[in-house]
Structures are given as structure tokens and as C-alpha cells.
Amino acid sequence: MDAVVTSLPLQKGTEALRRRRPTREEAEAAVRTLIEWIGDDPDREGLVATPRRMVKAWEDLFRGYGQSAAKELGTVFEEVGGYGDIVLVRDIPFFSHCEHHIVPISGRAHIAYYPREGVVGLSKLAKVVDIYARRLQTQENMTAEIVGAIEESLKPRGLAVLVEGEHMCMSMRGVQKQGVSTITTGFTGLFKDDASEQARFMQMIRGFR
């Protein structure tokens, strides 16, 4: 088994750390039960392998539980030629799942920061988004977790995070309104204290397309 299969959730759901994790066989049996519950036959040809496939898919969809944002952000590069202006990574795509209905959320995240003592590899910011997206989430909590992880590891002079998401729990069920976007933000340091810095951030993510 790989690390994702054997890991328990590290940062969300601390109660899970004290519980026995169900086996793969138990997870597949649960899928069979749900298939029967909706009125289908888990033994018919098209569904007989679905429990196995679904459990395998969940290992990938929720792999963030076995990953660490702090580890990804652990290497800082200090040789940046004295650069101290904004570093912006824009349009980071993500896929997540609503923790209330376990249906998809998709969207983009934008992250900007003012370095203090160095910079982190640009791909690491995208990986942080992926780590928190690949868990059961609310968009508000995901945004706060991204902000918290970057703030704790890099201690930047300022940090701005904006997340845009479309929630299938709103478009597929309930009010069934398609194309509705939800925007959440988090600001620290210079971005929190200076409205002009927030405006600059917004202009940078909207104005150069």
C-alpha cells in the first residue's frame, strides 16, 4: 500500500486519530451498501467493480489527508538578488469536495506575498492549495488553512489569498443555480493593513489577462 492508503487524517478531524481506520474491504462493502440503497444491483456487470474503483478513486481525491503543507514549504531560497516586491502565483486550479454533501467544488486560487527573508519554490504554493483542496472542505475553511500554513512557514511581510469556487452542491442539487461563483479572501501583514496593497493585488490578478 502507498502512503496515502496507510495515513490517517493529520490536521482535520482529530477524533479520527483515536478511531480504528476501516479496512479497504470494509470501505468497499460500504460502497456496495450505498449502491443497493439507491436501488441498483452492485452485482450487475457495470457495477461489480465499482466499489473497488471508487475506493481507489477516493485515495486520490482525498490524498491531502496524508500530505503536509509545512513539509512542502520547508525550503526557502534566500539568494533572490535583494528582491522584496510582490510574488504572485495566479490561477492555480483546484478540485475539492464539499464536506456537507461530498460533491465537487472546482475553481482557482491566487496567492501573493511580500518575502521577508527569502522565497519558496513557486510550485510549492500550488501544492499547498492542492493539499487542502484534496480533503473534505468548506471554501472558507480551505482559504483559512492556506493562509495559516503559508503565514506560519514563511512569515511574509504580507500575504494575500483569494479563492474562487463553483460548488456543485449549489448547481446540481438544492437551489440548482449553475455558474455561480463564491469568492473568499485572506489578508495578513501589509495586505491587511493597507487597502492600496489589496487593490494592487486585485488589479494584478484581474488586469493582466
mmCIF file of C-alpha atoms in Angstrom:
data_model
loop_
_atom_site.group_PDB
_atom_site.id
_atom_site.type_symbol
_atom_site.label_atom_id
_atom_site.label_comp_id
_atom_site.label_asym_id
_atom_site.label_seq_id
_atom_site.Cartn_x
_atom_site.Cartn_y
_atom_site.Cartn_z
ATOM 1 C CA MET A 1 0.000 0.000 0.000
ATOM 2 C CA ASP A 2 1.150 3.543 -0.628
ATOM 3 C CA ALA A 3 1.442 6.317 1.970
ATOM 4 C CA VAL A 4 -1.973 7.747 1.233
ATOM 5 C CA VAL A 5 -3.669 4.448 1.944
ATOM 6 C CA THR A 6 -1.975 3.956 5.301
ATOM 7 C CA SER A 7 -2.057 7.551 6.569
ATOM 8 C CA LEU A 8 -4.737 8.910 8.847
ATOM 9 C CA PRO A 9 -6.013 12.489 8.546
ATOM 10 C CA LEU A 10 -3.307 14.705 10.017
ATOM 11 C CA GLN A 11 -4.916 18.084 10.591
ATOM 12 C CA LYS A 12 -8.680 17.804 10.229
ATOM 13 C CA GLY A 13 -10.884 15.549 12.291
ATOM 14 C CA THR A 14 -8.674 14.865 15.304
ATOM 15 C CA GLU A 15 -11.233 12.356 16.579
ATOM 16 C CA ALA A 16 -10.260 10.151 13.626
ATOM 17 C CA LEU A 17 -6.798 9.761 15.121
ATOM 18 C CA ARG A 18 -8.341 7.869 18.042
ATOM 19 C CA ARG A 19 -10.510 5.581 15.904
ATOM 20 C CA ARG A 20 -9.637 2.400 14.076
ATOM 21 C CA ARG A 21 -9.457 3.093 10.369
ATOM 22 C CA PRO A 22 -11.789 0.819 8.368
ATOM 23 C CA THR A 23 -10.111 -1.674 6.090
ATOM 24 C CA ARG A 24 -10.261 -1.444 2.307
ATOM 25 C CA GLU A 25 -12.693 -4.376 2.329
ATOM 26 C CA GLU A 26 -14.988 -2.543 4.763
ATOM 27 C CA ALA A 27 -14.847 0.593 2.627
ATOM 28 C CA GLU A 28 -15.768 -1.387 -0.486
ATOM 29 C CA ALA A 29 -18.637 -3.053 1.402
ATOM 30 C CA ALA A 30 -19.929 0.404 2.350
ATOM 31 C CA VAL A 31 -19.989 1.389 -1.325
ATOM 32 C CA ARG A 32 -21.946 -1.770 -2.147
ATOM 33 C CA THR A 33 -24.458 -0.840 0.538
ATOM 34 C CA LEU A 34 -24.921 2.641 -0.937
ATOM 35 C CA ILE A 35 -25.419 1.201 -4.418
ATOM 36 C CA GLU A 36 -28.115 -1.099 -3.051
ATOM 37 C CA TRP A 37 -29.643 1.789 -1.085
ATOM 38 C CA ILE A 38 -30.176 3.905 -4.237
ATOM 39 C CA GLY A 39 -31.941 0.956 -5.830
ATOM 40 C CA ASP A 40 -29.329 -0.621 -8.095
ATOM 41 C CA ASP A 41 -27.656 -4.024 -8.140
ATOM 42 C CA PRO A 42 -23.958 -3.989 -7.134
ATOM 43 C CA ASP A 43 -23.545 -7.439 -8.724
ATOM 44 C CA ARG A 44 -24.537 -6.431 -12.251
ATOM 45 C CA GLU A 45 -21.750 -6.230 -14.821
ATOM 46 C CA GLY A 46 -21.415 -2.446 -14.905
ATOM 47 C CA LEU A 47 -21.227 -2.112 -11.121
ATOM 48 C CA VAL A 48 -19.451 -5.219 -9.896
ATOM 49 C CA ALA A 49 -16.044 -3.484 -9.861
ATOM 50 C CA THR A 50 -17.382 -0.068 -8.816
ATOM 51 C CA PRO A 51 -16.703 -0.444 -5.061
ATOM 52 C CA ARG A 52 -13.039 -1.241 -5.770
ATOM 53 C CA ARG A 53 -12.736 1.593 -8.282
ATOM 54 C CA MET A 54 -14.468 4.091 -6.010
ATOM 55 C CA VAL A 55 -12.219 3.340 -3.032
ATOM 56 C CA LYS A 56 -9.176 3.681 -5.275
ATOM 57 C CA ALA A 57 -10.523 6.987 -6.617
ATOM 58 C CA TRP A 58 -11.086 8.305 -3.084
ATOM 59 C CA GLU A 59 -7.455 7.575 -2.243
ATOM 60 C CA ASP A 60 -6.522 10.073 -4.935
ATOM 61 C CA LEU A 61 -9.341 12.585 -4.436
ATOM 62 C CA PHE A 62 -8.601 12.871 -0.710
ATOM 63 C CA ARG A 63 -4.831 12.388 -0.759
ATOM 64 C CA GLY A 64 -4.375 15.694 1.060
ATOM 65 C CA TYR A 65 -5.003 13.966 4.383
ATOM 66 C CA GLY A 66 -1.676 12.193 4.054
ATOM 67 C CA GLN A 67 0.338 15.251 2.985
ATOM 68 C CA SER A 68 1.945 18.119 4.904
ATOM 69 C CA ALA A 69 1.911 21.763 3.820
ATOM 70 C CA ALA A 70 4.700 22.551 6.298
ATOM 71 C CA LYS A 71 6.929 19.980 4.604
ATOM 72 C CA GLU A 72 6.262 21.467 1.168
ATOM 73 C CA LEU A 73 7.095 24.965 2.444
ATOM 74 C CA GLY A 74 10.163 23.870 4.379
ATOM 75 C CA THR A 75 12.788 25.008 1.861
ATOM 76 C CA VAL A 76 13.280 28.780 1.451
ATOM 77 C CA PHE A 77 15.635 30.301 -1.112
ATOM 78 C CA GLU A 78 17.440 33.367 0.228
ATOM 79 C CA GLU A 79 19.519 34.198 -2.862
ATOM 80 C CA VAL A 80 16.976 36.358 -4.661
ATOM 81 C CA GLY A 81 19.142 39.343 -5.579
ATOM 82 C CA GLY A 82 17.554 41.579 -2.984
ATOM 83 C CA TYR A 83 14.054 41.125 -4.442
ATOM 84 C CA GLY A 84 11.428 42.261 -1.964
ATOM 85 C CA ASP A 85 8.339 43.081 -4.033
ATOM 86 C CA ILE A 86 5.185 41.008 -4.528
ATOM 87 C CA VAL A 87 5.462 37.380 -5.580
ATOM 88 C CA LEU A 88 2.175 36.322 -7.174
ATOM 89 C CA VAL A 89 1.073 32.878 -8.331
ATOM 90 C CA ARG A 90 -2.203 33.318 -10.152
ATOM 91 C CA ASP A 91 -4.901 30.995 -11.488
ATOM 92 C CA ILE A 92 -3.985 27.858 -9.526
ATOM 93 C CA PRO A 93 -6.711 25.341 -10.442
ATOM 94 C CA PHE A 94 -8.126 23.119 -7.720
ATOM 95 C CA PHE A 95 -10.721 20.425 -7.180
ATOM 96 C CA SER A 96 -12.224 19.741 -3.781
ATOM 97 C CA HIS A 97 -15.334 18.232 -2.209
ATOM 98 C CA CYS A 98 -17.936 19.870 -0.005
ATOM 99 C CA GLU A 99 -17.861 18.313 3.449
ATOM 100 C CA HIS A 100 -21.647 18.639 3.771
ATOM 101 C CA HIS A 101 -22.682 16.614 0.700
ATOM 102 C CA ILE A 102 -19.370 15.237 -0.663
ATOM 103 C CA VAL A 103 -19.966 16.716 -4.096
ATOM 104 C CA PRO A 104 -17.321 18.569 -6.107
ATOM 105 C CA ILE A 105 -16.027 22.113 -5.752
ATOM 106 C CA SER A 106 -13.816 23.442 -8.530
ATOM 107 C CA GLY A 107 -12.105 26.755 -9.020
ATOM 108 C CA ARG A 108 -8.912 28.774 -8.911
ATOM 109 C CA ALA A 109 -6.735 30.203 -6.170
ATOM 110 C CA HIS A 110 -4.454 33.244 -6.299
ATOM 111 C CA ILE A 111 -1.620 33.708 -3.781
ATOM 112 C CA ALA A 112 0.641 36.736 -3.349
ATOM 113 C CA TYR A 113 3.173 37.553 -0.664
ATOM 114 C CA TYR A 114 5.903 40.013 0.227
ATOM 115 C CA PRO A 115 9.030 37.984 1.096
ATOM 116 C CA ARG A 116 10.724 38.577 4.412
ATOM 117 C CA GLU A 117 13.960 36.589 4.250
ATOM 118 C CA GLY A 118 13.544 34.589 1.056
ATOM 119 C CA VAL A 119 11.127 32.944 -1.329
ATOM 120 C CA VAL A 120 9.683 29.478 -1.692
ATOM 121 C CA GLY A 121 9.553 27.458 -4.912
ATOM 122 C CA LEU A 122 6.549 28.604 -6.928
ATOM 123 C CA SER A 123 5.236 25.070 -7.363
ATOM 124 C CA LYS A 124 5.101 24.720 -3.576
ATOM 125 C CA LEU A 125 2.305 27.286 -3.332
ATOM 126 C CA ALA A 126 0.277 25.292 -5.852
ATOM 127 C CA LYS A 127 0.963 22.142 -3.835
ATOM 128 C CA VAL A 128 -0.303 23.811 -0.653
ATOM 129 C CA VAL A 129 -3.574 24.626 -2.414
ATOM 130 C CA ASP A 130 -3.836 21.012 -3.586
ATOM 131 C CA ILE A 131 -3.111 19.582 -0.133
ATOM 132 C CA TYR A 132 -6.013 21.438 1.472
ATOM 133 C CA ALA A 133 -8.322 21.082 -1.525
ATOM 134 C CA ARG A 134 -7.886 17.307 -1.504
ATOM 135 C CA ARG A 135 -9.819 16.992 1.753
ATOM 136 C CA LEU A 136 -13.467 17.350 2.698
ATOM 137 C CA GLN A 137 -13.826 21.105 2.890
ATOM 138 C CA THR A 138 -15.764 24.294 3.064
ATOM 139 C CA GLN A 139 -14.265 27.025 0.903
ATOM 140 C CA GLU A 140 -13.977 29.329 3.894
ATOM 141 C CA ASN A 141 -12.000 26.770 5.879
ATOM 142 C CA MET A 142 -9.783 25.892 2.919
ATOM 143 C CA THR A 143 -8.894 29.556 2.437
ATOM 144 C CA ALA A 144 -8.049 29.962 6.126
ATOM 145 C CA GLU A 145 -5.901 26.816 6.107
ATOM 146 C CA ILE A 146 -3.916 28.002 3.082
ATOM 147 C CA VAL A 147 -3.328 31.376 4.741
ATOM 148 C CA GLY A 148 -2.349 29.777 8.040
ATOM 149 C CA ALA A 149 0.126 27.329 6.508
ATOM 150 C CA ILE A 150 1.929 29.950 4.411
ATOM 151 C CA GLU A 151 1.942 32.502 7.220
ATOM 152 C CA GLU A 152 3.388 30.034 9.709
ATOM 153 C CA SER A 153 6.113 28.694 7.420
ATOM 154 C CA LEU A 154 7.234 31.803 5.507
ATOM 155 C CA LYS A 155 6.295 34.595 7.928
ATOM 156 C CA PRO A 156 5.972 37.021 4.997
ATOM 157 C CA ARG A 157 5.653 40.772 5.409
ATOM 158 C CA GLY A 158 2.252 40.405 3.857
ATOM 159 C CA LEU A 159 0.114 37.626 2.391
ATOM 160 C CA ALA A 160 -2.969 37.726 0.160
ATOM 161 C CA VAL A 161 -5.055 34.707 -0.821
ATOM 162 C CA LEU A 162 -8.171 34.769 -2.995
ATOM 163 C CA VAL A 163 -10.128 31.619 -3.806
ATOM 164 C CA GLU A 164 -12.867 31.429 -6.432
ATOM 165 C CA GLY A 165 -15.023 28.309 -6.364
ATOM 166 C CA GLU A 166 -18.076 26.820 -8.030
ATOM 167 C CA HIS A 167 -19.953 24.442 -5.754
ATOM 168 C CA MET A 168 -21.795 21.514 -7.285
ATOM 169 C CA CYS A 169 -23.891 21.238 -4.121
ATOM 170 C CA MET A 170 -25.450 24.516 -5.279
ATOM 171 C CA SER A 171 -25.679 23.764 -9.000
ATOM 172 C CA MET A 172 -26.521 20.024 -9.005
ATOM 173 C CA ARG A 173 -28.906 19.950 -6.035
ATOM 174 C CA GLY A 174 -30.744 22.338 -3.725
ATOM 175 C CA VAL A 175 -31.371 25.648 -5.495
ATOM 176 C CA GLN A 176 -29.735 24.278 -8.712
ATOM 177 C CA LYS A 177 -28.147 27.569 -9.815
ATOM 178 C CA GLN A 178 -25.383 26.994 -12.355
ATOM 179 C CA GLY A 179 -22.424 29.291 -12.948
ATOM 180 C CA VAL A 180 -22.484 30.917 -9.505
ATOM 181 C CA SER A 181 -19.038 31.723 -8.090
ATOM 182 C CA THR A 182 -18.084 32.046 -4.436
ATOM 183 C CA ILE A 183 -15.094 34.232 -3.536
ATOM 184 C CA THR A 184 -13.200 34.046 -0.248
ATOM 185 C CA THR A 185 -10.129 36.014 0.770
ATOM 186 C CA GLY A 186 -7.466 36.139 3.440
ATOM 187 C CA PHE A 187 -5.033 39.006 4.090
ATOM 188 C CA THR A 188 -2.186 39.402 6.570
ATOM 189 C CA GLY A 189 0.526 41.986 7.206
ATOM 190 C CA LEU A 190 0.874 44.669 4.530
ATOM 191 C CA PHE A 191 -2.166 43.419 2.652
ATOM 192 C CA LYS A 192 -4.330 43.566 5.759
ATOM 193 C CA ASP A 193 -3.095 46.964 6.932
ATOM 194 C CA ASP A 194 -3.017 48.828 3.622
ATOM 195 C CA ALA A 195 -6.082 48.960 1.373
ATOM 196 C CA SER A 196 -3.927 50.098 -1.546
ATOM 197 C CA GLU A 197 -1.982 46.835 -1.340
ATOM 198 C CA GLN A 198 -5.231 44.882 -1.524
ATOM 199 C CA ALA A 199 -6.218 46.961 -4.556
ATOM 200 C CA ARG A 200 -2.861 46.247 -6.182
ATOM 201 C CA PHE A 201 -3.320 42.529 -5.590
ATOM 202 C CA MET A 202 -6.793 42.611 -7.145
ATOM 203 C CA GLN A 203 -5.501 44.559 -10.137
ATOM 204 C CA MET A 204 -2.688 42.076 -10.655
ATOM 205 C CA ILE A 205 -4.957 39.034 -10.680
ATOM 206 C CA ARG A 206 -7.633 40.693 -12.842
ATOM 207 C CA GLY A 207 -5.776 43.158 -15.016
ATOM 208 C CA PHE A 208 -3.214 41.126 -16.977
ATOM 209 C CA ARG A 209 -5.175 38.521 -18.934
#
